[in-house]
Amino acid sequence: MAANHLSAAVSELPEYLVKNRNISGVDVSNAGGENSGIYAADGSIKTGYISNWRSLSKDERSKVIEERKRRGVQGGRNGKGTSQGDAVTANTVKQLREQNKKYKRKIKALKRSSSNDNDKDDDSADEIDAGDQFGGKASKKNAKKKKD
C-alpha cells in the first residue's frame, strides 16, 4: 500500500526530478503490531531496535543479545546519552586533532628555522658577535684595540 502511494507520488514529479528519485524498498516488517516478538517475518532474530524490549522475557532478551554479538552489531546507550561507538569515534577524533596541532607546531618551527638558516648564510659577514654586545671577552679585546 505504501509502495503504491510512493510510486504514484514520484510519477507525478517533473521528468528532471524523477530520473534521480527511485524507491529502493519499503519495510513492512512491523506489520504484526507492537507484540510481534523478537523474530522477523523470515524467522531470523531481530538485532535492531525492538520497541517492546522491556516487556520481553529474560530468555528472549538473551537470545537477541547473543545474536547481536554473533553479528557484531554495535548499538545501545552507555548510560550517558550517547552510543559507545560515538564516544570511541569522538575520542579518536580528539586524539587526531591533538596530533595535528603538534605536527603543525613542528612544521612552523622547521619553517622558521629554515628561514633563519637562509638569512644567516646570506649575511654571515655582516653579523655582529653577540659576545661583543654584552661585554664579553671579545668586547674587551675590541675595546683595547680601539684604544691603541
mmCIF file of C-alpha atoms in Angstrom, residues 13-83:
data_model
loop_
_atom_site.group_PDB
_atom_site.id
_atom_site.type_symbol
_atom_site.label_atom_id
_atom_site.label_comp_id
_atom_site.label_asym_id
_atom_site.label_seq_id
_atom_site.Cartn_x
_atom_site.Cartn_y
_atom_site.Cartn_z
ATOM 1 C CA LEU A 13 7.085 14.758 -10.377
ATOM 2 C CA PRO A 14 8.626 16.539 -13.393
ATOM 3 C CA GLU A 15 10.946 14.457 -15.591
ATOM 4 C CA TYR A 16 14.173 16.173 -14.454
ATOM 5 C CA LEU A 17 13.425 15.221 -10.820
ATOM 6 C CA VAL A 18 12.058 11.730 -11.443
ATOM 7 C CA LYS A 19 15.207 10.287 -13.001
ATOM 8 C CA ASN A 20 17.180 10.735 -9.755
ATOM 9 C CA ARG A 21 14.473 9.568 -7.356
ATOM 10 C CA ASN A 22 13.929 5.856 -7.131
ATOM 11 C CA ILE A 23 12.238 3.803 -4.452
ATOM 12 C CA SER A 24 14.707 1.254 -3.171
ATOM 13 C CA GLY A 25 12.416 -0.590 -0.771
ATOM 14 C CA VAL A 26 9.679 -0.410 1.781
ATOM 15 C CA ASP A 27 9.911 -2.043 5.202
ATOM 16 C CA VAL A 28 6.703 -3.579 6.466
ATOM 17 C CA SER A 29 8.308 -5.919 8.996
ATOM 18 C CA ASN A 30 6.433 -4.315 11.889
ATOM 19 C CA ALA A 31 3.035 -5.017 10.325
ATOM 20 C CA GLY A 32 2.273 -7.570 13.037
ATOM 21 C CA GLY A 33 1.901 -4.815 15.621
ATOM 22 C CA GLU A 34 3.818 -3.997 18.789
ATOM 23 C CA ASN A 35 3.868 -7.527 20.210
ATOM 24 C CA SER A 36 5.435 -9.184 17.177
ATOM 25 C CA GLY A 37 8.290 -10.544 19.358
ATOM 26 C CA ILE A 38 11.952 -10.917 18.590
ATOM 27 C CA TYR A 39 11.544 -12.818 15.331
ATOM 28 C CA ALA A 40 11.316 -11.185 11.906
ATOM 29 C CA ALA A 41 8.965 -12.430 9.184
ATOM 30 C CA ASP A 42 11.646 -14.747 7.782
ATOM 31 C CA GLY A 43 12.221 -16.355 11.199
ATOM 32 C CA SER A 44 15.516 -14.615 11.962
ATOM 33 C CA ILE A 45 16.098 -12.794 15.238
ATOM 34 C CA LYS A 46 15.790 -9.008 15.078
ATOM 35 C CA THR A 47 19.009 -7.273 16.082
ATOM 36 C CA GLY A 48 17.866 -3.693 15.645
ATOM 37 C CA TYR A 49 15.515 -1.601 17.734
ATOM 38 C CA ILE A 50 12.772 -3.576 19.482
ATOM 39 C CA SER A 51 10.041 -1.274 20.747
ATOM 40 C CA ASN A 52 8.745 -3.640 23.434
ATOM 41 C CA TRP A 53 12.185 -4.566 24.801
ATOM 42 C CA ARG A 54 11.182 -4.187 28.442
ATOM 43 C CA SER A 55 8.215 -6.491 28.060
ATOM 44 C CA LEU A 56 10.359 -9.320 26.643
ATOM 45 C CA SER A 57 11.337 -12.217 28.854
ATOM 46 C CA LYS A 58 14.929 -12.598 30.028
ATOM 47 C CA ASP A 59 15.324 -15.590 27.742
ATOM 48 C CA GLU A 60 14.201 -13.599 24.677
ATOM 49 C CA ARG A 61 16.476 -10.687 25.625
ATOM 50 C CA SER A 62 19.468 -13.011 25.982
ATOM 51 C CA LYS A 63 18.725 -14.528 22.545
ATOM 52 C CA VAL A 64 18.707 -11.044 20.988
ATOM 53 C CA ILE A 65 21.913 -10.067 22.782
ATOM 54 C CA GLU A 66 23.657 -13.280 21.669
ATOM 55 C CA GLU A 67 22.534 -12.696 18.067
ATOM 56 C CA ARG A 68 23.820 -9.106 18.213
ATOM 57 C CA LYS A 69 27.181 -10.339 19.483
ATOM 58 C CA ARG A 70 27.325 -13.026 16.787
ATOM 59 C CA ARG A 71 26.628 -10.492 14.047
ATOM 60 C CA GLY A 72 28.912 -7.867 15.585
ATOM 61 C CA VAL A 73 26.129 -5.302 15.880
ATOM 62 C CA GLN A 74 27.146 -2.295 17.958
ATOM 63 C CA GLY A 75 24.453 -0.181 19.488
ATOM 64 C CA GLY A 76 22.582 0.861 22.545
ATOM 65 C CA ARG A 77 23.401 3.531 25.052
ATOM 66 C CA ASN A 78 26.240 3.644 27.519
ATOM 67 C CA GLY A 79 24.180 5.474 30.111
ATOM 68 C CA LYS A 80 25.401 8.932 29.143
ATOM 69 C CA GLY A 81 23.016 9.596 26.296
ATOM 70 C CA THR A 82 25.497 8.705 23.564
ATOM 71 C CA SER A 83 26.203 5.364 21.990
#
